[in-house]
Short mmCIF file of C-alpha atoms in Angstrom, two decimals:
data_model
loop_
_atom_site.label_atom_id
_atom_site.label_comp_id
_atom_site.label_asym_id
_atom_site.label_seq_id
_atom_site.Cartn_x
_atom_site.Cartn_y
_atom_site.Cartn_z
CA MET I 9 72.10 74.61 2.00
CA PRO I 10 72.56 76.54 -1.31
CA VAL I 11 76.29 77.16 -0.88
CA TYR I 12 78.59 76.10 -3.67
CA LYS I 13 82.22 75.72 -4.61
CA ASP I 14 83.34 77.32 -7.86
CA GLU I 15 85.99 75.00 -9.26
CA ASN I 16 86.90 77.46 -11.98
CA ALA I 17 87.92 80.21 -9.55
CA LYS I 18 91.60 80.42 -8.60
CA ALA I 19 90.84 81.93 -5.19
CA ASN I 20 87.84 82.73 -3.00
CA LYS I 21 85.98 79.79 -4.53
CA TRP I 22 82.84 79.69 -2.40
CA TYR I 23 79.57 81.43 -3.20
CA TYR I 24 75.93 81.31 -2.22
CA SER I 25 72.78 81.41 -4.31
CA PHE I 26 69.12 81.41 -3.32
CA SER I 27 65.72 82.59 -4.60
CA TYR I 28 63.52 85.08 -2.83
CA LYS I 29 60.21 86.82 -3.44
CA ASP I 30 60.16 90.57 -4.04
CA ASN I 31 56.81 92.31 -4.74
CA GLY I 32 55.25 89.01 -5.81
CA LYS I 33 58.09 88.13 -8.16
CA TYR I 34 60.80 85.54 -7.63
CA LYS I 35 64.36 86.80 -7.89
CA LYS I 36 67.71 85.13 -7.55
CA LYS I 37 70.42 86.32 -5.18
CA LEU I 38 74.00 85.22 -5.92
CA LYS I 39 77.19 86.40 -4.25
CA ARG I 40 80.69 85.11 -4.97
CA GLY I 41 84.15 85.61 -3.50
CA PHE I 42 84.15 83.80 -0.16
CA LYS I 43 87.31 82.10 1.03
CA THR I 44 85.56 79.30 2.92
CA LYS I 45 82.24 77.50 2.97
CA LYS I 46 81.63 78.76 6.50
CA GLU I 47 82.05 82.39 5.40
CA ALA I 48 79.61 81.90 2.52
CA GLU I 49 77.02 80.27 4.80
CA ALA I 50 77.30 83.04 7.40
CA ALA I 51 76.93 85.77 4.77
CA MET I 52 73.92 84.05 3.21
CA THR I 53 72.21 83.63 6.59
CA GLU I 54 72.78 87.30 7.33
CA ALA I 55 71.43 88.36 3.93
CA LYS I 56 68.31 86.20 4.31
CA ASP I 57 67.71 87.51 7.80
CA ALA I 58 68.01 91.10 6.62
CA MET I 59 65.55 90.43 3.77
CA ASN I 60 63.05 88.93 6.17
CA LYS I 61 63.31 91.99 8.40
CA GLY I 62 63.04 94.33 5.43
CA VAL I 63 66.45 95.88 6.09
CA TYR I 64 68.50 94.21 3.40
CA VAL I 65 71.20 96.38 1.87
CA GLU I 66 72.72 95.64 -1.51
CA PRO I 67 76.46 95.51 -0.76
CA SER I 68 78.44 98.34 -2.31
CA LYS I 69 81.15 97.59 -4.84
CA THR I 70 82.99 100.80 -3.89
CA LEU I 71 86.65 100.21 -3.14
CA TYR I 72 87.64 100.96 0.45
CA ALA I 73 90.37 103.34 -0.80
CA GLU I 74 87.74 105.34 -2.67
CA PHE I 75 85.44 105.44 0.34
CA MET I 76 88.26 106.50 2.70
CA LYS I 77 89.03 109.46 0.46
CA SER I 78 85.50 110.83 0.92
CA TRP I 79 85.51 109.86 4.61
CA LEU I 80 88.64 111.96 5.14
CA GLU I 81 87.14 114.92 3.30
CA ASP I 82 84.09 114.79 5.57
CA LYS I 83 86.26 114.50 8.69
CA GLY I 84 88.18 117.59 7.63
CA LEU I 85 85.05 119.67 8.22
CA ASN I 86 84.60 118.57 11.83
CA VAL I 87 88.02 118.03 13.42
CA ARG I 88 91.07 120.14 14.13
CA LYS I 89 93.76 120.47 11.50
CA SER I 90 96.21 118.43 13.60
CA THR I 91 93.64 115.64 14.07
CA PHE I 92 92.90 115.64 10.35
CA GLN I 93 96.61 115.31 9.60
CA THR I 94 96.83 112.36 11.98
CA TYR I 95 93.85 110.66 10.32
CA SER I 96 95.36 111.31 6.89
CA TYR I 97 98.61 109.68 7.97
CA TYR I 98 96.89 106.52 9.20
CA VAL I 99 94.69 106.29 6.10
CA ASN I 100 97.30 106.99 3.43
CA SER I 101 100.32 105.32 5.03
CA HIS I 102 98.72 102.23 6.53
CA ILE I 103 95.03 101.56 5.86
CA VAL I 104 94.76 102.17 2.12
CA PRO I 105 97.96 100.27 1.20
CA ALA I 106 96.72 97.22 3.14
CA LEU I 107 92.93 97.25 2.63
CA GLY I 108 92.22 99.88 0.00
CA HIS I 109 92.05 97.41 -2.90
CA LEU I 110 89.08 95.58 -1.33
CA GLU I 111 85.46 96.36 -2.11
CA ILE I 112 84.05 97.85 1.07
CA SER I 113 81.34 95.20 1.27
CA LYS I 114 83.89 92.39 1.02
CA ILE I 115 86.08 93.43 3.95
CA THR I 116 85.89 90.73 6.60
CA PRO I 117 86.85 90.70 10.28
CA ARG I 118 89.67 88.32 9.27
CA ASP I 119 91.05 90.89 6.80
CA ILE I 120 91.17 93.53 9.53
CA GLN I 121 92.63 91.22 12.17
CA SER I 122 95.32 90.01 9.77
CA PHE I 123 96.20 93.64 9.04
CA TYR I 124 96.59 94.36 12.76
CA ASN I 125 98.73 91.25 13.21
CA GLU I 126 101.00 92.33 10.38
CA VAL I 127 101.39 95.88 11.73
CA LYS I 128 102.16 94.58 15.21
CA SER I 129 104.74 92.04 14.02
CA SER I 130 106.46 94.64 11.81
CA GLY I 131 106.78 97.07 14.72
CA SER I 132 105.90 99.98 12.41
CA LEU I 133 103.45 101.38 14.97
CA SER I 134 103.32 101.39 18.76
CA SER I 135 100.47 99.59 20.49
CA GLU I 136 98.88 102.97 21.24
CA ASN I 137 98.98 104.00 17.58
CA LEU I 138 97.71 100.60 16.48
CA ARG I 139 94.70 101.20 18.73
CA LYS I 140 94.17 104.57 17.02
CA LEU I 141 94.37 102.80 13.65
CA HIS I 142 91.51 100.57 14.79
CA THR I 143 89.52 103.64 15.86
CA VAL I 144 89.82 105.12 12.36
CA ILE I 145 88.81 101.88 10.62
CA ASN I 146 85.90 101.27 12.97
CA ASP I 147 84.63 104.84 12.61
CA SER I 148 84.83 104.75 8.81
CA LEU I 149 83.01 101.42 8.54
CA ASN I 150 80.38 102.58 11.01
CA LYS I 151 79.67 105.42 8.62
CA ALA I 152 79.51 103.02 5.67
CA GLN I 153 76.95 100.97 7.59
CA LYS I 154 74.86 104.05 8.39
CA TRP I 155 74.93 104.96 4.72
CA ASP I 156 73.66 101.47 3.78
CA MET I 157 76.83 100.59 1.90
CA ILE I 158 77.43 97.49 4.04
CA ILE I 159 75.14 95.30 6.10
CA ARG I 160 77.38 95.14 9.15
CA ASN I 161 80.59 96.79 10.31
CA PRO I 162 83.26 94.02 10.28
CA ALA I 163 85.58 96.07 12.55
CA SER I 164 83.00 95.87 15.33
CA LEU I 165 83.64 92.11 15.44
CA VAL I 166 87.39 92.55 15.92
CA ASP I 167 88.83 93.02 19.41
CA PRO I 168 90.50 96.46 19.66
CA PRO I 169 94.30 96.04 19.84
CA LYS I 170 95.57 96.04 23.40
CA VAL I 171 97.60 99.07 24.45
CA ASN I 172 100.77 98.28 26.38
CA LYS I 173 100.64 100.65 29.30
CA LYS I 174 103.82 102.66 29.78
CA GLU I 175 104.94 103.42 33.30
CA VAL I 176 105.29 107.18 33.68
CA GLU I 177 108.71 108.64 34.43
CA VAL I 178 108.95 111.40 37.01
CA TRP I 179 111.57 113.46 38.81
CA ASP I 180 111.93 113.54 42.57
CA GLU I 181 112.45 116.75 44.56
CA ASP I 182 116.24 116.62 44.17
CA ASP I 183 116.00 116.21 40.39
CA ILE I 184 113.65 119.19 40.18
CA LYS I 185 115.92 121.43 42.23
CA THR I 186 119.01 120.44 40.25
CA PHE I 187 117.26 121.01 36.92
CA LEU I 188 115.75 124.38 37.87
CA ASP I 189 119.06 125.62 39.26
CA ALA I 190 120.71 124.82 35.93
CA ALA I 191 117.82 126.38 33.97
CA LYS I 192 117.58 129.62 35.95
CA ASN I 193 119.09 131.74 33.18
CA SER I 194 117.29 129.91 30.39
CA ARG I 195 114.86 131.85 28.25
CA TYR I 196 112.32 129.12 28.93
CA TYR I 197 112.70 128.92 32.71
CA ALA I 198 109.08 130.08 33.13
CA VAL I 199 107.94 127.30 30.76
CA PHE I 200 109.62 124.64 32.87
CA LEU I 201 108.16 126.15 36.05
CA LEU I 202 104.63 126.21 34.62
CA ALA I 203 104.84 122.57 33.61
CA LEU I 204 106.14 121.50 37.02
CA THR I 205 103.87 123.66 39.19
CA THR I 206 100.59 123.50 37.25
CA GLY I 207 100.73 120.25 35.26
CA MET I 208 99.87 122.13 32.05
CA ARG I 209 100.52 120.33 28.79
CA ARG I 210 103.18 121.63 26.43
CA GLY I 211 100.57 122.81 23.92
CA GLU I 212 98.63 124.58 26.67
CA ILE I 213 101.72 126.50 27.81
CA LEU I 214 102.75 127.46 24.28
CA GLY I 215 99.20 128.61 23.48
CA LEU I 216 98.82 130.66 26.68
CA ARG I 217 97.98 134.34 26.15
CA TRP I 218 98.40 137.27 28.54
CA LYS I 219 94.65 137.77 28.64
CA ASP I 220 94.26 134.21 29.95
CA ILE I 221 96.14 135.16 33.13
CA ASP I 222 94.20 136.67 36.04
CA GLU I 223 96.91 138.34 38.14
CA GLU I 224 94.56 139.46 40.89
CA ASN I 225 93.11 136.00 41.54
CA GLU I 226 96.35 134.22 40.59
CA THR I 227 94.75 131.90 38.06
CA ILE I 228 95.42 130.75 34.51
CA SER I 229 92.62 129.81 32.10
CA ILE I 230 93.28 127.14 29.50
CA VAL I 231 91.58 128.58 26.43
CA GLN I 232 94.01 128.24 23.54
CA THR I 233 96.45 125.44 22.70
CA MET I 234 99.20 124.81 20.18
CA ASP I 235 99.44 121.53 18.29
CA MET I 236 102.57 119.67 17.21
CA ASN I 237 102.72 121.65 13.96
CA GLY I 238 102.66 125.02 15.70
CA GLU I 239 99.02 125.71 14.83
CA LEU I 240 97.06 127.63 17.47
CA ASN I 241 93.58 126.34 18.31
CA ILE I 242 90.90 127.85 20.51
CA GLY I 243 89.62 125.34 23.05
CA ALA I 244 91.04 122.10 24.37
CA LYS I 245 90.27 118.74 22.74
CA THR I 246 87.87 117.82 25.57
CA SER I 247 85.54 119.89 27.75
CA ALA I 248 87.57 118.91 30.83
CA GLY I 249 90.65 120.40 29.17
CA ASN I 250 89.09 123.86 29.27
CA ARG I 251 89.82 124.74 32.87
CA ARG I 252 91.05 127.40 35.28
CA LEU I 253 94.15 126.69 37.33
CA SER I 254 95.39 128.32 40.50
CA VAL I 255 99.09 129.17 40.29
CA ASP I 256 101.49 129.93 43.13
CA LYS I 257 102.92 133.46 43.55
CA ASN I 258 106.53 132.54 42.74
CA THR I 259 105.61 130.91 39.43
CA LEU I 260 103.25 133.73 38.51
CA ASN I 261 105.96 136.33 39.23
CA GLN I 262 108.43 134.46 37.01
CA VAL I 263 105.87 134.51 34.21
CA LEU I 264 105.09 138.21 34.68
CA ARG I 265 108.80 139.04 34.49
CA LEU I 266 108.64 138.10 30.83
CA LYS I 267 106.68 141.29 30.08
CA ALA I 268 109.71 143.47 30.78
CA ILE I 269 111.95 141.21 28.69
CA TYR I 270 109.54 141.36 25.75
CA LYS I 271 109.41 145.17 25.89
CA GLN I 272 113.17 145.29 25.50
CA GLU I 273 113.07 142.82 22.62
CA LEU I 274 110.31 144.79 20.93
CA MET I 275 112.47 147.94 21.04
CA ALA I 276 115.51 146.06 19.73
CA ASN I 277 113.67 144.21 16.95
CA ARG I 278 110.82 146.60 16.14
CA PRO I 279 110.97 146.24 12.31
CA VAL I 280 110.48 142.46 12.45
CA TYR I 281 108.77 142.03 15.82
CA ASN I 282 105.38 140.29 15.74
CA SER I 283 103.17 140.33 18.84
CA GLU I 284 99.78 139.82 17.21
CA HIS I 285 99.21 136.52 19.01
CA ASP I 286 99.53 138.00 22.54
CA LEU I 287 101.45 134.88 23.52
CA VAL I 288 103.09 134.55 26.93
CA ILE I 289 105.79 132.28 25.51
CA ARG I 290 107.38 133.58 22.32
CA THR I 291 110.63 133.92 20.42
CA SER I 292 112.87 136.99 20.58
CA VAL I 293 110.97 138.45 17.61
CA GLY I 294 107.52 137.80 19.10
CA THR I 295 106.55 134.78 17.01
CA PRO I 296 105.12 131.54 18.48
CA LEU I 297 107.63 129.05 19.89
CA TYR I 298 107.30 125.72 18.09
CA PRO I 299 107.08 122.54 20.18
CA ARG I 300 110.16 120.99 18.54
CA ASN I 301 112.27 124.04 19.47
CA LEU I 302 111.09 123.86 23.07
CA ASN I 303 111.95 120.15 23.14
CA ARG I 304 115.43 120.94 21.86
CA ALA I 305 115.97 123.50 24.64
CA PHE I 306 114.55 121.14 27.26
CA TYR I 307 116.82 118.22 26.37
CA ALA I 308 119.83 120.52 26.23
CA MET I 309 119.02 121.66 29.77
CA ILE I 310 118.66 118.06 30.94
CA LYS I 311 122.12 117.34 29.56
CA LYS I 312 123.54 120.41 31.28
CA SER I 313 121.96 119.59 34.65
CA GLU I 314 122.81 115.87 34.39
CA VAL I 315 119.45 114.75 35.78
CA LYS I 316 117.53 111.68 34.65
CA LYS I 317 116.30 112.09 31.07
CA ILE I 318 112.52 112.32 30.79
CA ARG I 319 110.11 113.72 28.19
CA PHE I 320 108.71 117.23 28.50
CA HIS I 321 105.29 115.63 29.04
CA ASP I 322 106.73 113.88 32.10
CA LEU I 323 106.98 117.26 33.85
CA ARG I 324 103.19 117.09 33.95
CA HIS I 325 103.41 113.61 35.47
CA THR I 326 105.93 114.93 37.99
CA HIS I 327 103.47 117.62 39.08
CA ALA I 328 100.74 115.02 39.58
CA SER I 329 103.03 112.69 41.53
CA LEU I 330 104.07 115.49 43.89
CA LEU I 331 100.43 116.36 44.59
CA LEU I 332 99.52 112.74 45.27
CA LYS I 333 102.51 112.32 47.59
CA GLN I 334 101.28 115.35 49.53
CA GLY I 335 97.95 113.61 50.01
CA VAL I 336 95.95 115.85 47.68
CA ASN I 337 92.59 114.30 46.76
CA PRO I 338 92.88 112.54 43.36
CA LYS I 339 89.72 114.38 42.26
CA ILE I 340 91.55 117.70 42.64
CA VAL I 341 94.59 116.31 40.82
CA SER I 342 92.29 115.13 38.02
CA GLU I 343 90.75 118.60 37.69
CA ARG I 344 94.14 120.31 37.56
CA LEU I 345 95.34 117.96 34.85
CA GLY I 346 92.16 118.34 32.81
CA HIS I 347 91.35 114.63 32.82
CA ALA I 348 87.83 113.68 31.72
CA ASN I 349 87.34 111.76 34.97
CA VAL I 350 89.25 110.75 38.09
CA ARG I 351 89.57 107.15 36.88
CA ILE I 352 92.05 108.26 34.22
CA THR I 353 94.14 109.88 36.96
CA LEU I 354 94.02 106.80 39.17
CA ASP I 355 94.91 104.48 36.27
CA THR I 356 97.80 106.69 35.14
CA TYR I 357 99.38 106.97 38.58
CA SER I 358 98.35 103.61 40.03
CA HIS I 359 102.02 102.67 40.54
CA LEU I 360 102.26 105.45 43.13
CA LEU I 361 99.18 104.44 45.09
CA PRO I 362 100.58 101.44 47.04
CA ASN I 363 103.30 103.62 48.59
CA LEU I 364 100.83 106.42 49.24
CA GLN I 365 98.47 103.98 50.93
CA LYS I 366 101.30 102.67 53.10
CA ASP I 367 102.23 106.19 54.21
CA THR I 368 98.57 106.99 54.91
CA VAL I 369 98.11 103.89 57.05
CA ALA I 370 101.28 104.67 58.98
CA GLU I 371 100.07 108.20 59.75
CA PHE I 372 96.63 106.88 60.68
CA GLY I 373 98.22 104.36 63.05
CA LYS I 374 100.19 107.09 64.82
CA MET I 375 97.07 109.20 65.27
CA PHE I 376 94.85 106.29 66.33
CA TYR I 377 97.11 104.79 68.95
CA ALA I 378 98.16 108.21 70.28
CA GLN I 379 94.51 108.93 71.07
CA ASN I 380 94.04 105.61 72.81
CA GLU I 381 97.12 105.58 75.02
#
């Protein structure tokens, strides 16, 4: 086997060398820089196999940092601004500092796995964000493979980091009543109601426009959303997110009451008032309400009401849990939440299902034996 050890090299001492025929002429193929003999043998076998199949790609010497810069630029044309910012954070703060110095063709599965191990042990990212980090690396190296810069995507040989599933926190009926009683005079009472009675996401509520509300049919259409940076985007991230929701009369009336309040604020602040966005939820001068400011108001209200502290997103979970407890078909719950499929709903709220099943069996038993007495 033409694999050799370079005694003069300080590191990565193994290399392979073999001759091959190209257009009737013999050529020599040599590649250095392997850490072990096994790595060199595997790479040589792969190169020979690719040559025999006529698909051999000359490995690129481009640094991964250089490639990721162009990959990000390309991504910027096809994803939302908020998504692009997230990708940029992962690339510039984590991926490039760890792997950017490597030639893209020399990145091995071991390099990537060691990087994941280091991130996990440092605790710098949650398991969910570590999984997203893997998604970015895998996607970028897939593109490099399609562009014939590498023979094979090394990230595809690494197991995606496992996400530690968090149990959702929800309020019970007493918590909800206590919180809403305390929040009745809050400017954002309608926001809290919408989250609890429709399961809308924070960004969906903050991006809601008056023209998205059908008063006659008592429905709300999810058309526009707001991201974490306060940017408004038309369309949800997934097709399932674009949906129409039925809303109860009491909640709808609370939302419609805001029109009269905004008219008064417009008169009081006319020189600086801005209503160009047609937003249902806005500040006293008509501008969009930023997510961080809503969070601040929400946590202040939790403190005032003295209920269990949960995230704003958990109001959505609370809505789902109430529906499931009422025996609503999970498919309907999934549609209201805008999940891509019902499996996501079942996985998210699986901790509720054993109790729901017990209640269902108890009710079935009452009905069954009553009929047979």
